[in-house]
Amino acid sequence: MSVEKQINEVDTITVKFAGDSGDGIQLTGDQFGNTTAIAGNDFATFPDFPSEIRAPLGTTYGVSSYQIQFAAKDIYTPGDTPEVLVCFNPAALKVNLGIVNKGGLIIVNEDEFTDKNLKKAGFETNPLDPDDDTLRDYRVHKIKITTLTLESLSEMEMGHGDKLRCKNFLALGVVSWLFSRPLEPIENFLKSKFGKKPQILEANMKVLHAGFNICDTMEIFPIMYKVPPAKLEPGTYRNINGALATSYGLLAAAEKIKLPIVFSGYPITPASEILHTLAALKQFNVAAIQTEDEIAAVTMALGAAYGGSLGITGSSGPGLALKVEAINLAVMTELPLIIFDFMRSGISTGMPTKTEQGDLLMSLFGRPSDSHLIVLAPSSAQDCFWISVEAVRLATKYMTPVIVLSEGFLINSSEPWKIPNLDDIPEMESGFRTDPNGFLPYKRNKETLARDWVRIGTPGLEHTIGGLEKTNETGQITQDPENHDLMTRLRYEKTQKVANDIPELEIMGDKDADLLLVGWGSTLGSMRASMEAVASQGKKVAMINIRHLNPLPKNLGDILRSFKKVAVIELNLGHLNMLIRSKFLIDTAFLGRVTGQPIAVTEMIDFINKELETIKEH
Amino acid sequence: MSTSTEEVKYKANDFKSEAEPRWCPGCEDYAILKAVQTAMAKIGRPKNEHAVVSGIGCSSRFPYYMSTYGFHTIHGRPLPVATGLKVSNPELAVWVVTGDGDGISIGGNHLIHALRRNCDLNILLFNNRIYGLTKGQYSPTSTKGMVNKTAPYGTIEDPVDPVGLAVESGATFIAQTSASYVKELVDVLVEAYNHKGTSFVHIYQNCYIYNNGAFDGFTDREIRDDNNIKVEHGKPLVFGKELNKGLTMGYGKFDIVEFEAGNVPDSVLVYDETDPILVRMISDMKFPEHPVPMGIIKRVQAPTFEESVHSQIQTAKEKFKPDLKKLIGSGETWEVK
Ligand SMILES: Cc1ncc(C[n+]2csc(CCOP(=O)(O)OP(=O)(O)O)c2C)c(N)n1
Ligand code: SF4
Ligand SMILES: [Mg+2]
């Protein structure tokens, strides 16, 4: 018999699922994210997993987690600290205990709190014991997730292991009830995923409903939560992560410029995601090729760009390091090669599944000689779509390589996305030259300084390019001193010209503020959340997020100089900070963190408040 | 492909650029250049339908001297560049010029993978058993004990056998010849072009400055017939100035038999370029115990890489009508009013 439950309506809430990597945490999170989307909330997610595929069971370093913040208003981050933590084992509790808000709700799978597992997780005592103090500050709900799963499947003829694998859907049933969510979206997912395996479908459905129903009947929770829908701009929405957005953006750009894509890559976390996605979308004229190494990946893409296709490659730090020489060949031959770097925590192998913004200076300056190219950085999961389109537009218009500095965090995190109308994206021109009259391989367009792109095979335009320096316009190889000076300057000027062709920066927040926060990439979300939090206390702060890192937007200097104080925030020890100080000769304050995680909003707020204090003192 | 049905006649000179070659006088790269231009004239396609991609080295200067499309890339990487080009523009005839350093040392990994991938490329490996451009260091094909700039006491490494490497890598077309055999070289180049798939042409090329005479032991006009064997599909494996020697099946290797010229015994094997055992045994022959094989050592048919790439794209197009709007709007969507 179900009792009338008290419903607690809240504005925003952060939930985290944590357990062994084999517990299906990411799937659970994704499904919960989907129901959140359909409930009309704004949301942001943060999947976080170990680099081991199946780390030993029950260990703290094997804990995989998925955090989601959802709200009845605009939000920008997956939340600093969860109000609700769902733990599948003691190790998950151990790792996350420190970060749950005091007074927060902790749901644990009681079955897993055995002596052996407690010991593996490093608990001296069982935190679930009534007289144990560990969880005194929290509201703890013990649910025998494993036992209940097995019980609800007792009638079914299937293996014990298969039954156990359903237990994350029991947890999903529980949280669905807790947040007043309908089960349909999860049911639809199960039907599409296991349509051909009726037994597994039935089992998961049973378990899902069992989870939901026990909450109803057993009064596990005294209250339910309800987060009303957010007031998003009208339109059709879907849930998008950075990996899909990046790939879809490339497909959209290819359609607009009417060129096939050759995407070549060598597997590396977290960049492989793009290769996986594109390999399954060949129908959009995509040749997705797994090469023998990153050097082959970048040179194959370059060969395709030379031929007249969109040559694209993607990697992470270690791979980018291998690609440097070939990128310089693209700079020298002035070909539209596109290189994605999904930055991860370095140096060397570092922390492959964790995020960082450590490759900015390398992308700008990490090539021999005076080598300049375009550098872009998406600021959110959905912005990955637009940055892909921008990369194709600029690379082909200016005949230059483009590095897109994306981030591991952006690839995996998801948010609601108002599906864009593809008709609104302007058509692009490949501009292939076909006229042999007056053709010279290094003759430049007056406005862009780009040389002509020739589809290899075109009659009458035969020519040879390469890494050797060549004479301006004719392209004949030469070691003439003045010519080399001229060509070096022309190549540089060409990238600088791009500044006339990119949007100016828009200041967010209070333009009359004394303090300007400057960031790039994924810090957009947490910086915005921090800025708004500080503003809500009546203080004035402004911020910018730079998506075009080379060349920089034309109004950046004016913006920087119009504030009393500039503070740079990034996930490194000061790359953009160094650039801004040296380029604009201004003093800056700096907050940089390299924890492999996004910077917590609370940490940023403290930093902003401190900076505001120092301005006041002056 | 040239679409015109009437015969278009080209001369070797049509494939020559205006740039003056800058190889040392006496360098055999000149001979290969001429052979490639002659082969292209025989092939009969216009120059815009050929692209020559090279790495770095003396040999890799090649594209500048051709009137076709050309890409002088970076050291060791012409193969993946050429693969990307061929996938992008399958109608092109793509030639790769590489050296023993470029193709086997720094680019060795790409060579293995290009050969097994079977992209329709014509790979010309100029083997002078030395680093020419960097002025005479040993290469991975330098003979053991060879004295040079980086091995003043002689090299201590065993050399790589390029043909053996190609066999192991699963190449579908393997030929070996010498820059000094101009006519044979032209024939082999035309056959390499005609082969659909990766053609690997190993060319002994004399470096006049840093390794002069390296191949005299088997290519010198006086002695070559006794030290080379021309392998030809369907023909008996005979050699010698008098054509009085032949190869018979021995214990794990070929035995050499001598006979009266014109009277080839039945035990002399007839070559089959598609037979993996004969191909392996021919490539295993060591000079001077055995003659150096010249000609087309292996030729088998297999789907090319670019064909497979494009046929998968085609199949995907037939199976899922490409509709980007639909794709982007897929999954669970919801309306906000
Ligand atoms: C990355 C890199 N390393 C080294 C060099 C220097 N280098 C140029 S050519 C060459 C060796 C060329 O030998 P090979 O490929 O046999 O060509 P050859 O000159 O003999 O025709 C070397 C080491 C280079 N250009 N790039
Ligand atoms: S150094 Fe040797 S290979 Fe290079 S051009 Fe001179 S002779 Fe030819
Ligand atoms: Mg050499």
CSV table of C-alpha atoms in Angstrom, one decimal, chain A residues 44 69 73-80 508 517 522-537 541 543 599-602 604-605 608:
chain,number,residue,atom,x,y,z
A,44,ALA,CA,25.5,19.0,-16.9
A,69,GLN,CA,23.7,18.4,-11.6
A,73,LYS,CA,17.2,27.1,-14.0
A,74,ASP,CA,20.3,27.5,-16.2
A,75,ILE,CA,23.3,25.7,-14.8
A,76,TYR,CA,26.8,25.5,-16.2
A,77,THR,CA,28.6,22.8,-14.3
A,78,PRO,CA,28.1,19.2,-13.1
A,79,GLY,CA,28.2,20.6,-9.5
A,80,ASP,CA,31.0,20.7,-7.0
A,508,MET,CA,29.7,38.2,-19.8
A,517,LEU,CA,38.0,36.8,-15.4
A,522,SER,CA,35.8,24.0,-20.5
A,523,THR,CA,36.3,26.4,-17.6
A,524,LEU,CA,33.5,28.4,-19.1
A,525,GLY,CA,30.9,26.5,-17.1
A,526,SER,CA,32.5,26.8,-13.6
A,527,MET,CA,33.7,30.4,-14.2
A,528,ARG,CA,30.2,31.4,-15.1
A,529,ALA,CA,28.7,29.7,-12.2
A,530,SER,CA,31.2,31.3,-9.9
A,531,MET,CA,30.7,34.7,-11.4
A,532,GLU,CA,27.0,34.5,-11.0
A,533,ALA,CA,27.3,33.3,-7.4
A,534,VAL,CA,29.5,36.2,-6.5
A,535,ALA,CA,27.3,38.6,-8.4
A,536,SER,CA,24.3,37.4,-6.5
A,537,GLN,CA,26.0,38.8,-3.4
A,541,VAL,CA,32.5,40.7,-11.9
A,543,MET,CA,34.4,37.4,-17.7
A,599,ILE,CA,38.1,23.5,-10.8
A,600,ALA,CA,35.4,23.5,-8.1
A,601,VAL,CA,33.0,26.5,-8.2
A,602,THR,CA,33.6,27.0,-4.4
A,604,MET,CA,36.8,29.8,-7.8
A,605,ILE,CA,34.4,31.9,-5.7
A,608,ILE,CA,37.3,35.8,-7.0
